[in-house]
Coordinates of C-alpha atoms and ligand atoms in Angstrom, one line a residue:
M29 CA 105.7 158.5 110.6
V30 CA 104.4 156.1 108.4
R31 CA 106.4 153.1 108.8
V32 CA 105.7 149.2 106.9
R33 CA 107.3 146.5 107.5
F34 CA 107.4 143.2 105.0
A35 CA 107.6 140.2 107.4
P36 CA 108.4 136.9 105.6
S37 CA 109.1 133.4 107.7
P38 CA 111.9 131.8 105.9
T39 CA 110.8 129.0 105.0
G40 CA 110.8 129.0 101.5
H41 CA 110.7 130.5 98.6
L42 CA 109.4 133.6 97.9
H43 CA 106.5 133.3 95.7
V44 CA 103.8 135.9 94.2
G45 CA 102.1 136.1 96.9
G46 CA 104.8 137.1 99.3
A47 CA 106.7 139.4 96.4
R48 CA 103.2 141.6 96.3
T49 CA 103.0 141.9 99.9
A50 CA 106.6 142.8 100.2
L51 CA 105.7 145.4 97.1
F52 CA 102.5 147.0 98.5
N53 CA 104.1 147.6 101.6
W54 CA 106.9 149.3 99.8
L55 CA 105.3 151.3 97.4
F56 CA 102.7 152.6 100.5
A57 CA 106.1 153.8 102.9
R58 CA 107.4 155.5 99.1
K59 CA 104.4 157.6 97.8
K60 CA 104.7 158.6 102.1
S61 CA 107.4 159.3 102.3
G62 CA 108.0 156.5 105.3
K63 CA 110.1 153.8 105.9
F64 CA 110.0 150.1 104.8
V65 CA 110.8 148.0 107.7
L66 CA 112.8 144.6 106.8
R67 CA 112.3 141.3 109.3
I68 CA 112.3 138.2 109.0
E69 CA 110.1 136.0 110.7
D70 CA 112.4 132.8 111.9
T71 CA 111.7 131.6 115.4
D72 CA 110.5 128.2 113.4
L73 CA 113.4 126.8 113.8
E74 CA 112.9 123.3 112.3
R75 CA 111.6 125.5 109.0
S76 CA 113.7 128.1 108.4
S77 CA 117.0 128.6 106.4
Q78 CA 119.4 130.6 105.9
E79 CA 119.4 130.0 102.7
M80 CA 115.4 131.1 102.0
S81 CA 116.7 134.2 104.6
F82 CA 119.3 134.8 102.3
E83 CA 117.1 134.5 98.2
I84 CA 114.3 136.1 100.3
L85 CA 116.6 139.8 100.5
N86 CA 117.8 138.7 96.6
A87 CA 114.3 138.8 95.2
L88 CA 113.9 141.9 96.8
R89 CA 117.3 143.0 96.2
W90 CA 116.2 142.4 92.0
L91 CA 112.6 143.1 92.5
R92 CA 113.9 147.1 93.7
L93 CA 112.6 146.8 96.9
E94 CA 114.8 148.3 98.4
W95 CA 114.9 148.7 102.4
D96 CA 115.3 151.5 104.6
E97 CA 115.6 149.4 107.5
G98 CA 117.5 145.9 108.7
P99 CA 117.0 143.1 108.3
F100 CA 115.6 142.2 111.4
Y101 CA 116.3 138.0 112.5
Q102 CA 113.0 137.7 114.7
S103 CA 116.0 134.8 116.9
K104 CA 118.8 137.0 118.2
R105 CA 116.1 138.8 119.8
L106 CA 113.6 136.1 121.3
H107 CA 114.7 137.7 124.9
L108 CA 112.5 139.9 123.6
Y109 CA 109.0 139.0 123.4
R110 CA 110.0 135.7 127.0
R111 CA 110.3 139.3 129.0
M112 CA 106.9 140.4 127.4
A113 CA 104.9 136.9 127.8
E114 CA 106.7 136.7 131.5
R115 CA 105.3 140.1 131.9
L116 CA 101.7 139.1 130.5
V117 CA 101.8 136.3 133.5
E118 CA 102.8 138.8 136.2
E119 CA 99.8 140.5 134.7
G120 CA 97.5 138.3 135.4
K121 CA 96.8 137.9 131.1
A122 CA 98.8 135.0 130.6
Y123 CA 99.3 131.7 132.9
Y124 CA 101.8 128.8 132.4
C125 CA 99.9 126.0 131.2
Y126 CA 101.9 122.7 131.9
C127 CA 99.5 120.5 129.3
T128 CA 101.1 118.3 127.4
K129 CA 100.2 117.7 123.5
E130 CA 99.5 114.5 123.6
E131 CA 97.5 115.2 127.2
I132 CA 95.5 118.3 124.3
E133 CA 95.1 115.7 121.6
Q134 CA 93.4 112.6 124.1
R135 CA 90.8 115.4 125.9
R136 CA 90.0 117.2 122.5
E137 CA 89.4 113.6 121.1
A138 CA 87.1 112.8 124.4
S139 CA 85.2 116.1 123.8
G140 CA 83.8 114.7 119.8
K141 CA 84.2 118.5 118.7
G142 CA 87.6 117.6 116.4
R143 CA 89.0 121.3 115.8
A144 CA 85.9 123.2 117.1
W145 CA 87.8 122.6 120.6
K146 CA 89.0 125.2 122.2
Y147 CA 92.3 124.6 125.1
D148 CA 89.8 124.1 128.1
R149 CA 91.4 126.4 130.5
R150 CA 92.4 123.5 132.8
C151 CA 95.6 125.5 133.7
L152 CA 94.0 128.1 134.7
H153 CA 92.7 126.8 137.6
L154 CA 95.2 125.1 139.6
T155 CA 96.1 124.5 143.0
E156 CA 98.8 125.4 144.6
E157 CA 100.1 121.5 145.0
E158 CA 99.4 120.8 141.1
R159 CA 101.2 124.0 139.9
K160 CA 104.3 122.7 142.8
K161 CA 103.7 119.2 141.6
F162 CA 104.6 119.7 138.4
E163 CA 106.9 122.4 138.6
E164 CA 108.8 119.2 140.8
E165 CA 108.6 117.2 138.0
G166 CA 110.1 119.1 135.9
R167 CA 107.1 118.9 132.7
P168 CA 108.1 122.1 130.3
K169 CA 105.8 124.3 130.5
A170 CA 104.2 126.9 127.3
I171 CA 102.0 130.1 128.7
R172 CA 98.4 131.3 127.3
F173 CA 97.0 134.2 127.0
L174 CA 94.4 134.4 128.5
V175 CA 91.5 136.3 126.2
P176 CA 89.5 137.9 127.4
E177 CA 85.3 138.5 127.1
G178 CA 83.7 141.0 124.8
I179 CA 84.5 141.9 121.5
T180 CA 87.2 142.6 118.7
E181 CA 86.1 144.9 116.3
F182 CA 88.6 146.2 113.3
E183 CA 88.1 148.1 110.5
D184 CA 90.8 147.2 107.7
L185 CA 91.2 149.4 105.4
I186 CA 90.7 147.5 102.3
L187 CA 88.4 144.2 103.6
G188 CA 86.7 147.4 105.9
K189 CA 84.9 145.5 109.2
V190 CA 85.5 142.3 111.2
S191 CA 84.4 141.2 113.7
V192 CA 85.2 138.5 116.3
K193 CA 83.8 137.2 119.8
N194 CA 86.2 136.4 121.5
Q195 CA 84.8 133.4 123.0
D196 CA 85.9 132.0 119.9
I197 CA 89.1 132.9 120.5
E198 CA 90.9 130.1 122.4
D199 CA 93.8 130.1 124.9
F200 CA 96.6 130.5 122.4
V201 CA 99.8 130.1 122.7
L202 CA 102.5 132.9 123.4
L203 CA 105.0 131.1 124.4
K204 CA 105.6 128.0 123.6
S205 CA 107.8 125.2 126.5
D206 CA 111.4 124.8 124.5
G207 CA 111.3 128.8 125.4
Y208 CA 110.1 130.2 121.2
P209 CA 107.4 132.7 120.9
T210 CA 104.6 131.7 118.3
Y211 CA 104.1 133.8 115.6
H212 CA 100.7 135.7 117.1
L213 CA 103.4 137.0 120.2
S214 CA 107.0 138.1 118.0
V215 CA 104.6 139.9 115.2
V216 CA 102.8 142.0 117.8
V217 CA 106.0 143.0 120.2
D218 CA 107.4 143.5 116.7
D219 CA 105.7 145.6 114.4
H220 CA 105.6 147.4 118.7
L221 CA 109.1 148.0 119.1
M222 CA 109.2 149.1 115.4
K223 CA 106.5 151.8 115.6
I224 CA 104.8 150.0 112.3
S225 CA 102.1 151.8 111.8
H226 CA 100.2 150.2 108.7
V227 CA 100.4 145.9 108.4
I228 CA 99.8 145.1 105.2
R229 CA 100.0 141.6 104.9
G230 CA 97.7 139.0 103.0
A231 CA 94.3 138.1 103.9
D232 CA 94.9 134.2 104.9
H233 CA 96.4 136.7 108.0
I234 CA 92.4 138.0 108.8
Y235 CA 92.0 136.2 111.1
N236 CA 94.6 135.9 112.9
T237 CA 94.6 139.7 113.6
P238 CA 92.2 139.9 115.9
K239 CA 94.2 137.6 119.0
Q240 CA 97.0 140.2 118.4
I241 CA 94.6 143.3 118.3
L242 CA 94.2 141.4 121.9
L243 CA 98.0 141.0 122.6
Y244 CA 98.0 144.8 121.6
R245 CA 95.4 146.1 124.4
A246 CA 96.7 143.6 127.3
L247 CA 99.7 145.4 126.7
G248 CA 98.9 148.3 126.9
W249 CA 100.3 148.8 123.1
E250 CA 98.0 151.4 120.2
P251 CA 97.7 149.0 117.4
P252 CA 98.8 149.7 114.1
L253 CA 96.6 149.7 110.7
F254 CA 95.7 146.7 108.7
A255 CA 95.1 146.4 105.5
H256 CA 94.5 143.5 103.9
L257 CA 95.6 142.0 100.2
P258 CA 93.1 139.7 99.1
L259 CA 93.7 137.1 98.5
I260 CA 95.6 135.5 95.0
L261 CA 93.7 132.8 93.0
G262 CA 94.7 130.2 90.1
P263 CA 92.7 130.7 86.8
D264 CA 90.7 127.6 88.2
R265 CA 89.9 130.3 91.1
K266 CA 91.0 127.9 93.7
K267 CA 93.8 129.7 95.9
L268 CA 97.2 129.8 94.0
S269 CA 99.1 127.5 95.0
K270 CA 101.9 124.5 94.1
R271 CA 99.7 123.0 91.6
H272 CA 99.1 125.9 89.5
G273 CA 102.6 125.7 88.2
E274 CA 105.8 127.6 89.6
T275 CA 104.9 130.5 91.9
S276 CA 108.1 131.3 93.2
V277 CA 109.3 134.7 92.0
L278 CA 113.0 133.9 91.6
A279 CA 111.8 131.2 89.1
F280 CA 110.3 133.7 86.7
R281 CA 113.8 136.0 86.6
E282 CA 115.8 132.7 85.5
K283 CA 112.8 132.4 82.6
G284 CA 113.8 135.7 81.6
I285 CA 111.3 137.8 82.9
T286 CA 112.3 141.1 83.8
S287 CA 111.7 142.8 87.7
L288 CA 109.8 145.7 86.3
A289 CA 107.4 143.4 84.5
M290 CA 107.2 141.4 87.3
V291 CA 107.0 144.3 89.6
N292 CA 103.8 146.2 87.2
F293 CA 102.5 142.0 86.8
L294 CA 102.1 142.0 90.8
A295 CA 100.8 145.7 91.0
Q296 CA 97.8 145.6 88.6
L297 CA 97.3 141.9 90.9
S298 CA 95.1 144.0 93.0
W299 CA 95.2 147.3 92.4
S300 CA 95.1 149.8 89.2
P301 CA 95.2 153.3 88.1
G302 CA 92.7 153.7 87.0
E303 CA 94.5 155.1 83.3
D304 CA 94.6 153.0 80.2
R305 CA 98.0 152.3 79.5
D306 CA 100.0 149.2 79.9
F307 CA 102.6 149.5 81.8
Y308 CA 104.8 152.2 84.8
T309 CA 108.0 152.7 85.9
M310 CA 108.8 152.5 89.9
E311 CA 108.8 156.3 90.3
E312 CA 105.4 155.6 88.4
L313 CA 103.5 153.5 90.5
V314 CA 104.3 155.2 93.4
E315 CA 103.2 158.8 92.6
R316 CA 100.1 156.8 92.1
F317 CA 99.8 154.1 94.3
S318 CA 97.3 154.1 97.1
L319 CA 95.4 152.2 99.9
E320 CA 92.1 153.6 98.3
R321 CA 92.5 152.1 94.7
V322 CA 93.3 147.7 96.4
K323 CA 90.6 146.4 95.1
K324 CA 88.8 144.6 97.6
S325 CA 87.9 140.9 95.0
N326 CA 90.7 138.1 94.6
P327 CA 93.1 138.7 92.2
V328 CA 93.8 136.0 89.7
F329 CA 97.0 135.1 88.7
D330 CA 97.1 135.2 84.4
L331 CA 100.6 133.6 83.5
D332 CA 99.7 135.5 79.9
K333 CA 99.4 139.5 81.2
L334 CA 102.7 138.7 81.9
A335 CA 104.4 137.3 79.1
W336 CA 102.6 140.8 77.1
L337 CA 103.6 143.0 79.8
N338 CA 107.5 141.5 79.6
S339 CA 107.1 141.3 75.5
K340 CA 106.2 145.2 76.0
I341 CA 108.6 146.1 78.6
I342 CA 111.8 145.0 76.7
S343 CA 110.4 147.1 73.8
S344 CA 110.0 149.8 75.4
M345 CA 113.6 149.0 77.3
E346 CA 116.4 152.0 77.0
S347 CA 119.2 149.6 75.5
E348 CA 121.7 149.9 78.3
D349 CA 119.4 149.6 80.6
L350 CA 118.4 145.8 78.4
W351 CA 122.2 145.4 78.8
E352 CA 122.0 144.6 82.0
E353 CA 119.1 142.4 82.3
V354 CA 120.6 140.4 79.7
L355 CA 124.5 140.1 80.6
P356 CA 123.4 137.3 83.1
F357 CA 122.0 135.5 80.5
L358 CA 125.4 134.8 78.7
K359 CA 126.6 132.2 79.1
G360 CA 130.8 132.0 79.1
E361 CA 132.2 133.3 75.6
I362 CA 129.7 134.3 74.5
R363 CA 129.7 136.5 77.4
K364 CA 133.2 137.8 77.6
R365 CA 132.6 138.8 74.2
A366 CA 129.5 140.9 74.4
E367 CA 130.4 142.8 77.2
E368 CA 134.4 143.9 75.2
K369 CA 132.0 145.0 72.8
R370 CA 129.3 147.0 74.5
E371 CA 129.0 149.7 72.3
W372 CA 127.9 147.8 69.2
V373 CA 125.6 145.1 71.2
L374 CA 123.8 148.3 72.5
K375 CA 123.1 148.9 68.8
V376 CA 122.5 145.3 68.0
L377 CA 119.8 145.4 71.5
N378 CA 117.7 148.3 69.3
L379 CA 117.1 146.2 66.9
I380 CA 116.5 142.2 68.6
K381 CA 114.0 143.9 71.5
E382 CA 110.9 144.8 69.4
R383 CA 108.9 141.0 69.5
S384 CA 111.2 138.8 71.8
R385 CA 108.8 137.3 74.8
D386 CA 111.8 137.2 77.4
L387 CA 115.4 138.5 78.2
R388 CA 116.4 134.3 76.9
E389 CA 115.0 135.3 74.0
V390 CA 117.5 138.3 73.3
G391 CA 120.3 136.3 74.8
E392 CA 119.7 134.0 72.2
K393 CA 119.2 136.0 69.9
L394 CA 121.7 138.1 70.7
E395 CA 124.2 135.7 70.4
R396 CA 123.8 134.8 66.7
Y397 CA 125.2 138.2 65.9
L398 CA 127.7 137.7 68.5
V399 CA 129.3 134.5 66.8
R400 CA 129.9 133.4 63.3
D401 CA 129.0 128.9 63.6
F402 CA 125.3 129.5 64.5
Q403 CA 123.0 126.7 63.7
Y404 CA 120.8 127.0 60.9
K405 CA 117.1 126.6 62.0
E406 CA 115.1 123.7 61.1
D407 CA 111.8 126.0 60.0
A408 CA 114.7 128.4 58.4
L409 CA 115.5 125.8 55.7
K410 CA 112.5 124.2 54.8
K411 CA 110.5 127.7 54.2
H412 CA 113.2 130.5 53.1
W413 CA 116.0 128.1 52.0
K414 CA 114.4 126.7 47.4
P415 CA 115.9 126.2 44.4
G416 CA 117.6 129.7 43.1
A417 CA 118.1 130.9 46.8
K418 CA 122.0 129.9 46.5
E419 CA 122.7 130.9 43.1
G420 CA 121.3 134.3 44.9
L421 CA 123.1 134.8 47.5
R422 CA 126.3 134.3 44.8
R423 CA 125.4 137.0 42.9
L424 CA 124.2 139.0 46.3
L425 CA 127.5 138.4 47.3
E426 CA 129.8 140.0 44.6
E427 CA 127.2 142.8 44.4
Y428 CA 128.2 143.5 48.0
R429 CA 132.0 143.0 47.7
A430 CA 131.7 146.0 45.3
L431 CA 129.5 147.9 48.1
E432 CA 130.4 151.3 49.6
P433 CA 129.6 152.5 51.2
F434 CA 127.9 150.1 52.8
N435 CA 125.0 150.4 55.0
A436 CA 121.8 149.5 55.1
E437 CA 120.1 151.5 52.3
G438 CA 123.0 150.7 50.1
A439 CA 122.4 147.0 50.9
E440 CA 118.5 147.1 49.8
R441 CA 119.4 149.8 46.7
A442 CA 122.2 146.7 45.4
L443 CA 120.0 144.2 46.1
R444 CA 116.7 145.7 45.4
S445 CA 118.1 146.5 41.6
L446 CA 119.8 142.6 40.9
A447 CA 116.5 140.9 42.0
E448 CA 115.4 143.8 39.1
K449 CA 118.0 143.0 36.5
M450 CA 117.9 139.0 36.9
G451 CA 113.8 140.2 36.8
R452 CA 113.4 137.8 40.4
K453 CA 111.3 139.3 42.7
A454 CA 113.4 140.4 46.0
A455 CA 111.8 138.7 48.5
S456 CA 113.5 135.5 47.0
F457 CA 117.2 137.1 47.8
I458 CA 115.8 138.7 51.1
H459 CA 114.7 135.6 53.1
P460 CA 117.2 133.4 52.1
L461 CA 120.0 136.7 53.2
R462 CA 118.4 135.9 56.3
V463 CA 118.6 132.6 56.6
A464 CA 122.8 133.2 55.9
L465 CA 123.0 136.0 58.1
L466 CA 121.3 134.1 60.8
G467 CA 119.6 131.7 60.3
E468 CA 116.3 132.4 61.6
R469 CA 112.6 132.6 59.9
V470 CA 112.6 135.8 60.9
S471 CA 114.8 139.4 61.8
P472 CA 114.7 142.7 62.5
P473 CA 114.4 144.9 59.3
I474 CA 117.0 142.6 57.3
F475 CA 118.9 145.6 56.1
D476 CA 119.7 147.1 59.8
V477 CA 120.0 143.8 60.0
V478 CA 123.0 144.3 57.1
E479 CA 124.0 147.3 58.6
V480 CA 124.8 145.9 62.2
L481 CA 126.7 143.6 61.3
G482 CA 129.2 145.6 59.6
K483 CA 130.8 144.5 55.8
D484 CA 132.9 141.7 56.8
E485 CA 131.5 140.0 58.2
V486 CA 128.3 139.9 55.4
L487 CA 130.4 138.2 53.6
L488 CA 131.8 135.8 55.4
R489 CA 128.5 134.8 57.0
I490 CA 127.5 134.7 53.2
E491 CA 130.4 132.7 52.2
R492 CA 130.0 129.7 55.3
A493 CA 125.9 129.7 53.7
L494 CA 127.1 128.9 50.2
K495 CA 129.4 126.2 51.7
E496 CA 127.5 124.4 53.8
L497 CA 123.7 124.7 53.0
P498 CA 122.3 122.4 50.3
D499 CA 121.9 123.1 46.5
Ligands
LIG9 N1 105.9 136.2 108.8 C1 104.2 136.7 108.5 C2 104.1 135.6 107.5 O1 105.3 135.1 106.9 C3 104.2 137.8 108.5 C4 102.6 137.8 108.1 C5 102.9 139.1 108.8 O2 102.7 140.0 108.4 O3 101.5 139.3 109.8 O4 103.5 134.7 106.2

């Protein structure tokens, strides 16, 4: 049975890399009819916050990556980690270390090796007296893992064989002197107890894996399989970071990115179904997903691609789905009005979803349909409000007053025959009409707009333009 997990540390927002990890775990679980476990790794008290945990859960919900078990909070499971660390001490596979940070730093400096210095096992070789003395002094003690000799290897499901000499691994701390576990201990204990079959995570963890495999063996447990996802790079080909701009997933939601666009973007960061299609539904992604198709090369984070996907997805969405996504972008009174006229708004959405970059833009466009006293846009006036515009609209208003039934076809016919009568081009009516109805330079096909607004509203909007706009 496939069981995977997403195990974020709630020390910051869920960023793009973390979200991709969550997505790949979720896709793999769904594809294999397995389970997707959510575990919050909040053992670093100072850097973790409950607020961030909630935010991460929100981001996962927004991406529709629902979990089957959890969230489990490591801060509630401390006794388990302590027990395992003590067990390893009893079995001679770990030892108490009384060295203080300062002492360790001093020895590191004296060695001249800097960061290459490894813990010198001083506490492994303490005499009984020395140990007793430390205990009597009440010195805080940590538990360090006794790294055995040899070579540790594993076959990464994406990156291939990884091999590390154990002599390059220091006796790392399992349990800190304050009683809190280090990441290596808690991750191994939990992955085992939660019966995780595959650990899928970012490649920044690849050199943690040999340490963890050593721990599994020391505890007498079978390690899971590992798959490390290649690091995401910024456009300058350096590791993606804040320098490259916004990387928090929820910030993209605020910018009007749809969750499906985000998911497709994240999926395509390291994976390709090998088909010539722009995007997939969640179900289609699940159907096609496999770890074999995850690419080894480092993907580049390309915001233009995300924007392009988003626009494509918005224009292909059913109005009902778009409605759900746009609603949060409408404020106060406007939102209320939209909710009251839901059926009508669905028709409007059908018109405006083409050529919209993001949900914010859809919201702004929609607002122009919902309120009559919108602002005429400067660029629209400059381009389309020419001398003669008013005269034409005045005549068109007469025609439209008399028009029955009032629909797109009739409105177009009336406009064209008026243009002919006045010896003018139809465009010299259409553009000012667009300005009068929506105040914008571009819009959906204008006669569709006329029909969806309806007779009363069209007449009122033309009257307003005639009153407020210059000759
Ligand atoms: N809490 C770790 C992180 O957020 C999890 C790493 C792992 O998946 O093992 O990086």
